[in-house]
Coordinates of C-alpha atoms in Angstrom, one line a residue:
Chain A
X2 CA 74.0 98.6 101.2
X3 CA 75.6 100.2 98.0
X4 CA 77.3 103.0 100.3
X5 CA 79.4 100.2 101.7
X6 CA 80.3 98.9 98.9
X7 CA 83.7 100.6 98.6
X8 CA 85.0 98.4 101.7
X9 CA 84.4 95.1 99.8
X10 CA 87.7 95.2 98.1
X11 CA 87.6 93.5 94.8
X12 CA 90.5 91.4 93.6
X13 CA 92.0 92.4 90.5
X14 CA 95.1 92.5 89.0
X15 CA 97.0 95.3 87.4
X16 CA 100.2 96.6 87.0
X17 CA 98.7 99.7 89.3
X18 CA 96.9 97.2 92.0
X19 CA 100.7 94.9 91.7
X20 CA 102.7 97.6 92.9
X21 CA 103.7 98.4 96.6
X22 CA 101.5 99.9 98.5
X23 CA 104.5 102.4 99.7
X24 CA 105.5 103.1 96.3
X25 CA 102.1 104.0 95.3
X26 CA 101.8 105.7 98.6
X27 CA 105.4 108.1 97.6
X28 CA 103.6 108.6 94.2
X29 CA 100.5 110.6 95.8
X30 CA 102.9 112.5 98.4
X31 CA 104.8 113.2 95.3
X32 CA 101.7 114.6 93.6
X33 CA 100.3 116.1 96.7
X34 CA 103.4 118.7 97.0
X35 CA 103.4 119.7 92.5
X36 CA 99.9 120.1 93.4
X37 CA 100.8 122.5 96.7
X38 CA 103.7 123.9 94.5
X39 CA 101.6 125.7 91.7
X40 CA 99.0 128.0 91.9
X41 CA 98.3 128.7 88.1
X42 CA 95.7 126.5 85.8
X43 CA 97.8 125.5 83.0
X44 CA 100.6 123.2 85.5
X45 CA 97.5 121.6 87.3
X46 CA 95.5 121.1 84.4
X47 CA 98.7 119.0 83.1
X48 CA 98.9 116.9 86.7
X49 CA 95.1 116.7 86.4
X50 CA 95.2 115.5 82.6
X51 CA 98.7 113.3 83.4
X52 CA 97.3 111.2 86.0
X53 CA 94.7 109.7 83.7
X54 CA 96.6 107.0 82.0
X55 CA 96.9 105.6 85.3
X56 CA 93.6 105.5 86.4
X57 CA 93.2 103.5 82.5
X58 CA 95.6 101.1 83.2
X59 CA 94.3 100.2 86.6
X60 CA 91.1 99.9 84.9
X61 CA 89.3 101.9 87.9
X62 CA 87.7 104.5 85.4
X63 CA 84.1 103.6 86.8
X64 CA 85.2 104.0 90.6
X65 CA 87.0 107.0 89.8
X66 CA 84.2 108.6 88.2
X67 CA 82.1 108.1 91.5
X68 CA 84.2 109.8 94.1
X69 CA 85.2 112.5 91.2
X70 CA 81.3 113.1 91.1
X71 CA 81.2 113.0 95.3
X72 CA 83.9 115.3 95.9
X73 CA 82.0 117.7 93.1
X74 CA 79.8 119.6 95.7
X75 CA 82.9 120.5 97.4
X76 CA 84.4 121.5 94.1
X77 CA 82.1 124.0 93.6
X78 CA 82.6 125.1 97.1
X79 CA 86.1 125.8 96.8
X80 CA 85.5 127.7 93.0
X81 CA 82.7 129.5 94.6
X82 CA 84.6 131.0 98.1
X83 CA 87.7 131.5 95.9
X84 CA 85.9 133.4 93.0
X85 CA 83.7 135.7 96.1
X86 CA 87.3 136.3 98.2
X87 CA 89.1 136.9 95.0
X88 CA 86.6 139.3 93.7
X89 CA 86.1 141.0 97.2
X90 CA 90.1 141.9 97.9
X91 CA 91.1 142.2 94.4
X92 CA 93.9 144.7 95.1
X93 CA 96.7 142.3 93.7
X94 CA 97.2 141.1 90.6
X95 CA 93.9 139.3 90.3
X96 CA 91.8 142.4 88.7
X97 CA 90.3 141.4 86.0
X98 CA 87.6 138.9 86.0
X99 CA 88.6 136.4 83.4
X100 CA 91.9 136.3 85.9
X101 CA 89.8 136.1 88.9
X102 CA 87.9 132.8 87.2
X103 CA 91.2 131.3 86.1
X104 CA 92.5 131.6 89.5
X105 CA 89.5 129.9 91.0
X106 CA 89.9 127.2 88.0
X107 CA 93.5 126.6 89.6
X108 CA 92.3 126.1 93.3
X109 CA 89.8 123.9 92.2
X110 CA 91.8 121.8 89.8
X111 CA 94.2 121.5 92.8
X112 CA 91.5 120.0 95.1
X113 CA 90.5 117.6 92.0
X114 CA 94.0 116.7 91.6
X115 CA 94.5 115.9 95.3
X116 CA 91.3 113.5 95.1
X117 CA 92.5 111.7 91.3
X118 CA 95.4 110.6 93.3
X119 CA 94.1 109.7 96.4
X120 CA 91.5 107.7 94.3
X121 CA 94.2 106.0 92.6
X122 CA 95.3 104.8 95.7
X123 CA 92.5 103.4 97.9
X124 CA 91.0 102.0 94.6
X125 CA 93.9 99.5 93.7
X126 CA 95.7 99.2 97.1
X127 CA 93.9 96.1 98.8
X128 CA 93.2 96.5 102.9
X129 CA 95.8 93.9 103.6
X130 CA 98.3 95.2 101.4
X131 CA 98.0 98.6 103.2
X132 CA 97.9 96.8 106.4
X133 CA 101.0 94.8 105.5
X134 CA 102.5 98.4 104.6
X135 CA 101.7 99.8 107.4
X136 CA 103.6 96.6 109.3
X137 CA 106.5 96.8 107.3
X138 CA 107.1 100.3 108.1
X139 CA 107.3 100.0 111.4
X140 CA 103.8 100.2 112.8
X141 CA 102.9 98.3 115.9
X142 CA 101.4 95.3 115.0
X143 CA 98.3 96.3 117.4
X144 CA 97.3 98.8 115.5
X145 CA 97.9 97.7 112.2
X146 CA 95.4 94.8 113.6
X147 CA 93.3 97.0 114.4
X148 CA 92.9 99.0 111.2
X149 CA 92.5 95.8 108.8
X150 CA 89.8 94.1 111.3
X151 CA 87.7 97.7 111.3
X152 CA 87.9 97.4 107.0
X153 CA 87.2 93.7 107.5
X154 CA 84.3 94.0 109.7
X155 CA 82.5 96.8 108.4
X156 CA 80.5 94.7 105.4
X157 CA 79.4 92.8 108.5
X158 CA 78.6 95.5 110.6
X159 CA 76.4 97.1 107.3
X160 CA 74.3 93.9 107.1
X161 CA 73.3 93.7 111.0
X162 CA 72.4 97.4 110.6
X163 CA 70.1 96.9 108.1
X164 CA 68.6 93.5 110.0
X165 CA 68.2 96.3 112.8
X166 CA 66.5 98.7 111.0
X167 CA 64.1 95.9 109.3
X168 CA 63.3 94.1 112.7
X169 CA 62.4 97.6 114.0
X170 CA 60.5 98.6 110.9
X171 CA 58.3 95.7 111.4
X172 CA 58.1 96.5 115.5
X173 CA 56.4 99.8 113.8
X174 CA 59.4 102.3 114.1
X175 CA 59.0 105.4 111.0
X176 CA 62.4 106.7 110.1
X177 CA 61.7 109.1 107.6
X178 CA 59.3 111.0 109.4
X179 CA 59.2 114.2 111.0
X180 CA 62.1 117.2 110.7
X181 CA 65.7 116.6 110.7
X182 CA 66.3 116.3 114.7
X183 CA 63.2 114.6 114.6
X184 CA 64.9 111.8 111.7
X185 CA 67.9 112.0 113.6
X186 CA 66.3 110.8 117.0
X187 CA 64.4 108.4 114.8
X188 CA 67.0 106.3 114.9
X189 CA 67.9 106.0 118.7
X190 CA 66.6 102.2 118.6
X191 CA 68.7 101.1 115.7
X192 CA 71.7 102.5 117.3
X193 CA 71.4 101.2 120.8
X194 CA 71.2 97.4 119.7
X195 CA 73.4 98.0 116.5
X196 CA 75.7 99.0 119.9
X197 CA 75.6 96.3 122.6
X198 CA 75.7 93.6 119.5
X199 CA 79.2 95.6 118.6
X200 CA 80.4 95.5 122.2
X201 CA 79.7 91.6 122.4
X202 CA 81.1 90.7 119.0
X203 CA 84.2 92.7 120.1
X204 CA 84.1 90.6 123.0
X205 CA 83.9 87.1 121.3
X206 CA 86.8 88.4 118.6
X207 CA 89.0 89.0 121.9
X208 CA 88.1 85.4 123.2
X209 CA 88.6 83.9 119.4
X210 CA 92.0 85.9 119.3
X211 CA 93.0 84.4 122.3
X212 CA 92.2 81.1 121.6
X213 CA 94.7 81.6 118.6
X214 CA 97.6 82.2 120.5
X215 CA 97.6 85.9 120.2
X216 CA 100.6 87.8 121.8
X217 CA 103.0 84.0 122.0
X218 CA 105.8 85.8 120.1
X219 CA 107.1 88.7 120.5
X220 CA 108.4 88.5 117.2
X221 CA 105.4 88.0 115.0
X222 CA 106.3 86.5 111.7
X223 CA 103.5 87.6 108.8
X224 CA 102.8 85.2 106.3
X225 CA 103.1 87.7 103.3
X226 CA 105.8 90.0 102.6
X227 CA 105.9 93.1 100.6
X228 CA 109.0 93.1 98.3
X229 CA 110.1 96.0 95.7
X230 CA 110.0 94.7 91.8
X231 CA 111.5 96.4 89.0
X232 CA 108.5 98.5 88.1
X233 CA 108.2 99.8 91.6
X234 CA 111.6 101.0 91.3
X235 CA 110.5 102.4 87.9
X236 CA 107.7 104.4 89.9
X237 CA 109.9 105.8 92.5
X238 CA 112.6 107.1 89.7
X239 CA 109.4 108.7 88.2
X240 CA 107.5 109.9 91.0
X241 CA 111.2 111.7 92.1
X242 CA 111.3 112.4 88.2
X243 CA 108.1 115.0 88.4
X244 CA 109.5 116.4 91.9
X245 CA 112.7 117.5 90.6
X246 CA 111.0 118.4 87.6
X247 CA 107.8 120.7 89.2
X248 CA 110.1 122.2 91.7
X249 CA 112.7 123.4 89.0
X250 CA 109.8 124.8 86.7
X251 CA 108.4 126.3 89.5
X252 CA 111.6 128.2 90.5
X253 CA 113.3 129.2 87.2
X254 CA 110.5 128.7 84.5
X255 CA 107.2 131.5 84.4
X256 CA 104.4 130.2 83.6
X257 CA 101.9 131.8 81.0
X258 CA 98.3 132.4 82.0
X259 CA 95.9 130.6 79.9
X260 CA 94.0 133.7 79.6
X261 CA 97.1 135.5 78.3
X262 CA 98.0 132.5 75.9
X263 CA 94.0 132.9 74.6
X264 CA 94.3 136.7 74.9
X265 CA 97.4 136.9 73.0
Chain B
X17 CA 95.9 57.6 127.8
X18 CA 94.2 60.8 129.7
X19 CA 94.8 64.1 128.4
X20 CA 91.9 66.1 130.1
X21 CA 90.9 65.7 133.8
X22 CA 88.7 67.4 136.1
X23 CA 88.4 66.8 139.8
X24 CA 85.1 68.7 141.5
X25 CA 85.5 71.5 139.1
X26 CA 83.6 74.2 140.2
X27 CA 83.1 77.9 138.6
X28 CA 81.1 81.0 139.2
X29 CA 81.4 84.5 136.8
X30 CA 82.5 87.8 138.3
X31 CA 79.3 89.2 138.6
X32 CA 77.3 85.8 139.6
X33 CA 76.3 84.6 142.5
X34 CA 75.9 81.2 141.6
X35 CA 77.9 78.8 140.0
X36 CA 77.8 77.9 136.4
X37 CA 78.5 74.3 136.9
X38 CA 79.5 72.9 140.1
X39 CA 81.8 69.8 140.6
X40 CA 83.0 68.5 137.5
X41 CA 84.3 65.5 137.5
X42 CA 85.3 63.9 133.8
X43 CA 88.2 62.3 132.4
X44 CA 88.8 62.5 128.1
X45 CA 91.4 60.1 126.8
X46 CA 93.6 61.2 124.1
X47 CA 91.7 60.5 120.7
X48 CA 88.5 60.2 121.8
X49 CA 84.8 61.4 120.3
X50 CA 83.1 62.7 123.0
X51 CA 79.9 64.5 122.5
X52 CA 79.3 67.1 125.4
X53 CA 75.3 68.4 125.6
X54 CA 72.5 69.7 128.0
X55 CA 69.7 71.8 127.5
X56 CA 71.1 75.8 126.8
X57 CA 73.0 77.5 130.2
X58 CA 73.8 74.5 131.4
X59 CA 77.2 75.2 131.7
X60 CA 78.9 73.6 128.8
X61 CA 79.9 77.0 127.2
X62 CA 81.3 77.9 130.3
X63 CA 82.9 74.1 131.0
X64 CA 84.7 74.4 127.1
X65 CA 86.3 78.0 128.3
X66 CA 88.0 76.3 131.2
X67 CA 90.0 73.7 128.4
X68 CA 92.3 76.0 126.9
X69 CA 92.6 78.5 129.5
X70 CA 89.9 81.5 128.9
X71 CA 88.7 80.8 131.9
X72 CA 90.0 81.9 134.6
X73 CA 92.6 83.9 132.5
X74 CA 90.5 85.7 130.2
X75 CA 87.3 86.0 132.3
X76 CA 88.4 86.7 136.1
X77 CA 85.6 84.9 138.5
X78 CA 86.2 82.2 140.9
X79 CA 87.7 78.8 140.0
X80 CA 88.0 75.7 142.0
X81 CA 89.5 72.4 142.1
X82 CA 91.4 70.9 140.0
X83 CA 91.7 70.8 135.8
X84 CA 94.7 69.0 133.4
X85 CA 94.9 69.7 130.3
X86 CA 98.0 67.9 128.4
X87 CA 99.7 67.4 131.5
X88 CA 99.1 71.2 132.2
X89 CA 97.7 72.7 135.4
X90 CA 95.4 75.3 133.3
X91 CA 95.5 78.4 136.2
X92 CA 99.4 77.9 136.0
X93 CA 100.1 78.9 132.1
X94 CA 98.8 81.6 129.9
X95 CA 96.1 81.2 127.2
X96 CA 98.5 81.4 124.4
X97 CA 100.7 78.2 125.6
X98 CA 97.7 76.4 126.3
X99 CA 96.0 77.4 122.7
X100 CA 98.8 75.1 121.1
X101 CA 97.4 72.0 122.8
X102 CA 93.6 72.9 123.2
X103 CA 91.9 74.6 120.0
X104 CA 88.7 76.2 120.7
X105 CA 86.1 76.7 117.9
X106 CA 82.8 78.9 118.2
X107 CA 79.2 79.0 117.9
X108 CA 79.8 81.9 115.3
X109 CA 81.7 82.0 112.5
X110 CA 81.7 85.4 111.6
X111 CA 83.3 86.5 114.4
X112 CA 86.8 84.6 114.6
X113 CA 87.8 85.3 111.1
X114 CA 89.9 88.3 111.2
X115 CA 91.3 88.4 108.1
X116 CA 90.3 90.0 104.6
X117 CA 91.4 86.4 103.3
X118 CA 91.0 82.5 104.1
X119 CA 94.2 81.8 104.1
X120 CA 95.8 84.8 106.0
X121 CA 93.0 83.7 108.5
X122 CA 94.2 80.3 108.6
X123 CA 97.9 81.8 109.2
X124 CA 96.5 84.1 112.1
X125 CA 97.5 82.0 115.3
X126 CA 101.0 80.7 113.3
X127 CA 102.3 84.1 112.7
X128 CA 101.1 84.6 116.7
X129 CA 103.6 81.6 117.5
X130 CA 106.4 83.2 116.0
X131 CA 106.7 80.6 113.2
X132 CA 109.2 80.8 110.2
X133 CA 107.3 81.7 106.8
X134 CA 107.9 78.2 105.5
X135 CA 106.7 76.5 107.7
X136 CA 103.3 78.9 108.3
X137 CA 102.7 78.0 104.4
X138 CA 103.1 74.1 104.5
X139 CA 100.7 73.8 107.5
X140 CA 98.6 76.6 106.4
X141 CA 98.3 74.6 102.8
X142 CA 97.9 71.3 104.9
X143 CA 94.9 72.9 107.3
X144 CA 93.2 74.0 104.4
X145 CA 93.0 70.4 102.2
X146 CA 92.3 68.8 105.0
X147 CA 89.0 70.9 105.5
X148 CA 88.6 70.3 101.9
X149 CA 88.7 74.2 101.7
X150 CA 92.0 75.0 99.3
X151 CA 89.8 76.4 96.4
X152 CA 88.7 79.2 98.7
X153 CA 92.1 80.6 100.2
X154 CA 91.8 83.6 98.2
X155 CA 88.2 84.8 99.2
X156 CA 87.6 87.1 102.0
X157 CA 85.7 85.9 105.0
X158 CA 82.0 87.7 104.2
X159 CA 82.3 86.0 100.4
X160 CA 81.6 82.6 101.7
X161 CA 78.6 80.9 103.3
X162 CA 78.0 80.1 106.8
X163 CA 79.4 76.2 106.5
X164 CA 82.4 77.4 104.8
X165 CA 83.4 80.1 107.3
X166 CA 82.8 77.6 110.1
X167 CA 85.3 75.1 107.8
X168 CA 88.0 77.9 107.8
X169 CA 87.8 78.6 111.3
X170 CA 88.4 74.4 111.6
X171 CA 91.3 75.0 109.7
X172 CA 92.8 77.8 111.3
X173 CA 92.5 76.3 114.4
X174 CA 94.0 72.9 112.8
X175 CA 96.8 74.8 111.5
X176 CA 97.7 74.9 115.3
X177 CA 98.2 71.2 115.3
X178 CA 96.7 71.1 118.8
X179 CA 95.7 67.6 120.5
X180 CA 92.3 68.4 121.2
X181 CA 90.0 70.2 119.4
X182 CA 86.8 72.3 121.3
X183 CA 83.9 73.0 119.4
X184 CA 81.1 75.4 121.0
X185 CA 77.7 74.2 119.0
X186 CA 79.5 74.8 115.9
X187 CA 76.8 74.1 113.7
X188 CA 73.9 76.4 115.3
X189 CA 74.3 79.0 112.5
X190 CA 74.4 76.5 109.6
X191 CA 71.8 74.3 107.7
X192 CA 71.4 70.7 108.1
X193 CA 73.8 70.1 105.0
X194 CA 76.1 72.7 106.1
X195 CA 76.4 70.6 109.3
X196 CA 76.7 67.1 108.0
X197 CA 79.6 68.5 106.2
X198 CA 81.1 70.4 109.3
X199 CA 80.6 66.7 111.1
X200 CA 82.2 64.6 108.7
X201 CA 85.1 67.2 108.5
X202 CA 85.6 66.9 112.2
X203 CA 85.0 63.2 112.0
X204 CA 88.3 63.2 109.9
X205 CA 90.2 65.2 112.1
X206 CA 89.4 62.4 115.0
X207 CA 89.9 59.2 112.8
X208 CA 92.7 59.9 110.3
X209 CA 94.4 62.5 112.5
X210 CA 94.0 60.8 115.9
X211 CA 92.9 64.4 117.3
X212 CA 90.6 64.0 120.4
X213 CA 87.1 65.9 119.9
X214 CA 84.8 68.1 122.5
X215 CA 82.0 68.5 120.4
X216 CA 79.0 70.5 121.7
X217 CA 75.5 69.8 120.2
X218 CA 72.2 69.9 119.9
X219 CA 71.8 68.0 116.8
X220 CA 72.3 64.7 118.5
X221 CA 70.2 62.6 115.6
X222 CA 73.1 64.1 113.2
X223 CA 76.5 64.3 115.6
X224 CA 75.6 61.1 118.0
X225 CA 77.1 58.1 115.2
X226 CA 80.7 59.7 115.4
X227 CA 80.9 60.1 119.1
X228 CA 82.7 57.2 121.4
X229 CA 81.1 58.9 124.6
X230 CA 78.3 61.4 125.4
X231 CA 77.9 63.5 128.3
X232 CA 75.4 64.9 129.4
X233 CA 75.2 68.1 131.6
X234 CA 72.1 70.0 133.4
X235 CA 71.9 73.1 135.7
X236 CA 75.7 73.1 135.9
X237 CA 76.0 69.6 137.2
X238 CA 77.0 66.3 135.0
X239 CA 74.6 64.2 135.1
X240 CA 75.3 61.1 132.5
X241 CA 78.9 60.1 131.0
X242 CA 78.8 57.2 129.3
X243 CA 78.5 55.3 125.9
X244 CA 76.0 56.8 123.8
X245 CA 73.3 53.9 123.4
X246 CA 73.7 53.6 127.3
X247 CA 73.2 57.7 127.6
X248 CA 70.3 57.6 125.9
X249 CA 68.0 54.9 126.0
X250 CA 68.2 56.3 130.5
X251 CA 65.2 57.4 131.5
X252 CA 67.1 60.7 132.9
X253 CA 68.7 61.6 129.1
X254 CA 64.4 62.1 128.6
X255 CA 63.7 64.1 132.0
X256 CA 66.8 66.5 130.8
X257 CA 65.2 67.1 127.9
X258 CA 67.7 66.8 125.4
X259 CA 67.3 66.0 121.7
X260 CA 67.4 62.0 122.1
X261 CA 68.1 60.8 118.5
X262 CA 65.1 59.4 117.2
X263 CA 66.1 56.2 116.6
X264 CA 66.7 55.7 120.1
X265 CA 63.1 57.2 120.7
X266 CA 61.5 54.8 118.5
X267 CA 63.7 51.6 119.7
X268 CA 62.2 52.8 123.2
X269 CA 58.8 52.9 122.4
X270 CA 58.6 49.6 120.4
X271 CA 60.1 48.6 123.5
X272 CA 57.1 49.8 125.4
X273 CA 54.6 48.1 123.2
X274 CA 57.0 44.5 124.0
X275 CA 59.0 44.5 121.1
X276 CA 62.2 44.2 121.5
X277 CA 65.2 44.8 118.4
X278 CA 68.3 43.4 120.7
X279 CA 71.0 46.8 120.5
X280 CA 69.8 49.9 120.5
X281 CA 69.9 51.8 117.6
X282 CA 71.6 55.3 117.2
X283 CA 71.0 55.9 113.4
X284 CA 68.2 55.6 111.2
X285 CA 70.0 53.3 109.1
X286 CA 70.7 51.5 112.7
X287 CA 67.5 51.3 113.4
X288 CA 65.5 50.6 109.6
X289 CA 68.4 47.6 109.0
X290 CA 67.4 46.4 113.1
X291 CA 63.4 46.1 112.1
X292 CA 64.2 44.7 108.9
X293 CA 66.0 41.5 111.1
X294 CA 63.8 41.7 113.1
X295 CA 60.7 41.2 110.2
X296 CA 62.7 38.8 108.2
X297 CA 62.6 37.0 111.7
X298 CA 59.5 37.2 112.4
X299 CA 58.1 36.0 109.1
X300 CA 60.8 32.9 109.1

């Protein structure tokens, strides 16, 4: 089940999967507002290109590479609207074609941008670091639960869906035939078992949980706990570093257009 | 010293009409082996929910009579206090792991209690070489085989350091390898560690050596408690139609034909060294 694969969280160490979860997390909120900030190529062509060491270091390139390729239908999505829209009301500055492309280029660089950084954080930030995150900052345990059994048990889940499909595949049931609604109702009978066997596995977790003493303490104690180091300090000094830094360019420093800089 | 008793235990499910055992009557002494079995719905499940409190807290229903458990009247205290003194393993593994690793599984129920850190990680590092499961702590759950899973939910429950340990046919999902192992790890806990054992079985030709007492349950009832060679060489241990070792099967039939080897065995070893004697015997 190679779509699941993302959820089996491989352990590796790196000075980008080492650091706190929350200080990671600041860095793409960080990222996410330059991003939101700017509206011409050049500045999120340089967050785009900037982000890249990171990924290196982490040594996620591969992974990276994937969801870049996933999100690229939607890419072309957002190019596409923005280059018909553009072209349609171009009252506005935007008259000229190569402007209108370079403008597009921008909106789309700032989607890619959004999902680099986002990559860079579900690819080195482990489920129970996030979970342990989440604790420490205040989340009710309850939930928090919640979140890390769904990632745990979703392998699991995977595997008795495709022991589902096989057992029915050999009771005679054709998934790939007919239309789409026809595909779609196709799979009614792997659902509905793939369903009650979810309901009682929930079921003998709750008894399993109990029998461990779940709900004793009020105060829960957690095994691990998520400390700052030096280099996450490091990261939040940066990551407040390209803040101050984007919002002052954007307010008292005009940017050339890359067609102009060509052009000229 | 007792630490388990039932007097005319009787249960019946919410949306039952009929009970699913009636009249339990058994006594467990602290550090014992005892081997519970029956042919499947017999009640056993059921019977194991009642020893740390799942029944009647977690599953509503009817109970009645009377059940200690560590000098604790099970109806009067929540699952959670009773879970410190009664662990409860299950039939399968995969679902009471919660955790993306072994050893924040094995942490689970100490981090319930409330524990301080240290202490969590000295018994979480003590459950897990006791299972003979250390090398793992850093997998997640769905990384290791069936045996291994069933080891680490052994050790979280050890982690507990309960005084009896329940496990529901823990072996049903595993091999025969993977449940000699899962025996001899539980035959540890009872001998070095003085915990008392509820083991649930089928395999009785693998699980019946360890055991100090076997009982034996059908249609909801009990309907042998005794020392194992006396449980099984009965004529109603056959009419259950539970999985006699077969040792005991052969010692019965040679018995049949008017030979007769003096103990009855349990083992194959038991029962090969027996004819051996019994040849050498013979021939002198």
């Amino acid at each position: 089940m190679n779509m699941f694969d993302g959820f089996r969280f491989r352990r590796v160490s790196s000075p980008i999967h080492d650091m706190d979860p929350r200080v990671k997390f600041l860095y793409v909120l960080v990222i996410f507002a330059a991003a939101v900030l700017f509206d011409q190529l050049l500045p999120l062509l340089v967050l785009f290109v900037a982000q890249m060491p990171l990924i290196l270091v982490a040594g996620v390139k591969r992974e990276c590479m994937r969801s870049m390729r996933g999100s690229s239908l939607f890419a072309v999505i957002i190019f596409a609207t923005n280059m018909l829209s553009l072209y349609l009301y171009s009252g506005g500055g935007y008259g000229s074609i190569p402007s209108i492309i370079e403008r597009s280029l921008a909106m789309t660089f700032r989607f890619m941008v959004l999902v680099e950084s986002f990559s860079i954080f579900f690819l080195t930030t482990s489920p129970d670091h996030l979970g342990l995150a989440l604790e420490q900052s205040g989340v009710p345990f309850d939930l928090c639960f919640a979140f890390t059994t769904a990632i745990r048990f979703v392998p699991v889940m995977a595997e008795e869906a495709q022991t589902i499909i096989d057992a029915q595949k050999a009771r005679g049931l054709e998934l790939e035939r007919g239309n789409f609604i026809r595909r779609v109702k196709n799979y009614v009978p792997v659902l509905i078992p793939l369903l009650v066997n979810s309901i009682r596995r929930s079921l003998e977790l709750a008894e399993a949980m109990e029998s461990r003493a779940w709900g004793a303490s009020p105060k829960r104690t957690n095994l691990y706990v998520l400390k700052m180091k030096r280099s996450d300090y490091y990261m939040i000094i940066t990551s407040l570093i390209i803040l101050v830094l984007a919002a002052y360019i954007r307010l008292y420093i005009s940017i050339p257009s890359i067609y102009e800089l060509l052009s000229a | 010293m007792e630490i388990i008793r039932t007097e005319d235990l009787t249960y019946t499910y919410p949306i039952s009409s009929k009970p699913a055992f009636r009249d339990v009557s058994i006594t467990i002494d602290k550090g014992e082996f005892v081997l519970l079995t029956g042919p499947s719905g017999c009640g056993k499940t059921t019977l194991c929910r009642c020893f740390n409190g799942l029944i009647p807290h977690f599953y509503s229903g009817k109970l009645e009579g009377e059940i200690m458990v560590a000098g604790l009247r099970v109806p009067d205290h929540p699952i959670h206090e009773l879970a410190q003194h009664v662990g409860l393993v299950f039939q399968n593994p995969e679902n009471q792991l919660f955790a993306l690793s072994v050893e924040k599984d094995v942490a689970f129920g100490l981090e319930n209690l409330g524990l301080p850190r240290d202490e969590i990680r000295e018994r979480v590092d003590w459950a897990l070489k006791v299972t003979g499961i250390y090398d793992l702590k850093d997998r997640a759950p769905y990384e290791l085989s069936g045996g291994q899973q069933q080891r680490v939910a052994i050790a979280s429950i050890l982690a507990m350091r309960p005084e009896v340990i329940v496990l529901d046919e823990p072996t049903s999902f595993l091999d025969p390898l993977g449940a000699q192992k899962i025996f001899e790890v539980i035959d540890r806990l009872n001998k070095r560690l003085g915990i008392t054992i509820i083991l649930v079985e089928h395999r009785l030709d693998l699980a019946s050596k360890y055991a100090d007492r076997v009982i034996i349950m059908n249609e909801g009832r009990v309907v042998l408690n005794g020392r194992p060679r006396d449980v099984f060489i009965s004529d109603e241990a056959q009419l259950v139609g539970v999985g006699i070792p077969k040792a005991t099967m052969l010692y019965k039939l040679l018995r049949e034909n008017g030979i007769e080897l003096g103990r009855v065995p349990i083992t194959a070893e038991e029962a090969s060294q027996m004819i051996r004697e019994a040849l050498t015997h013979d021939r002198g």
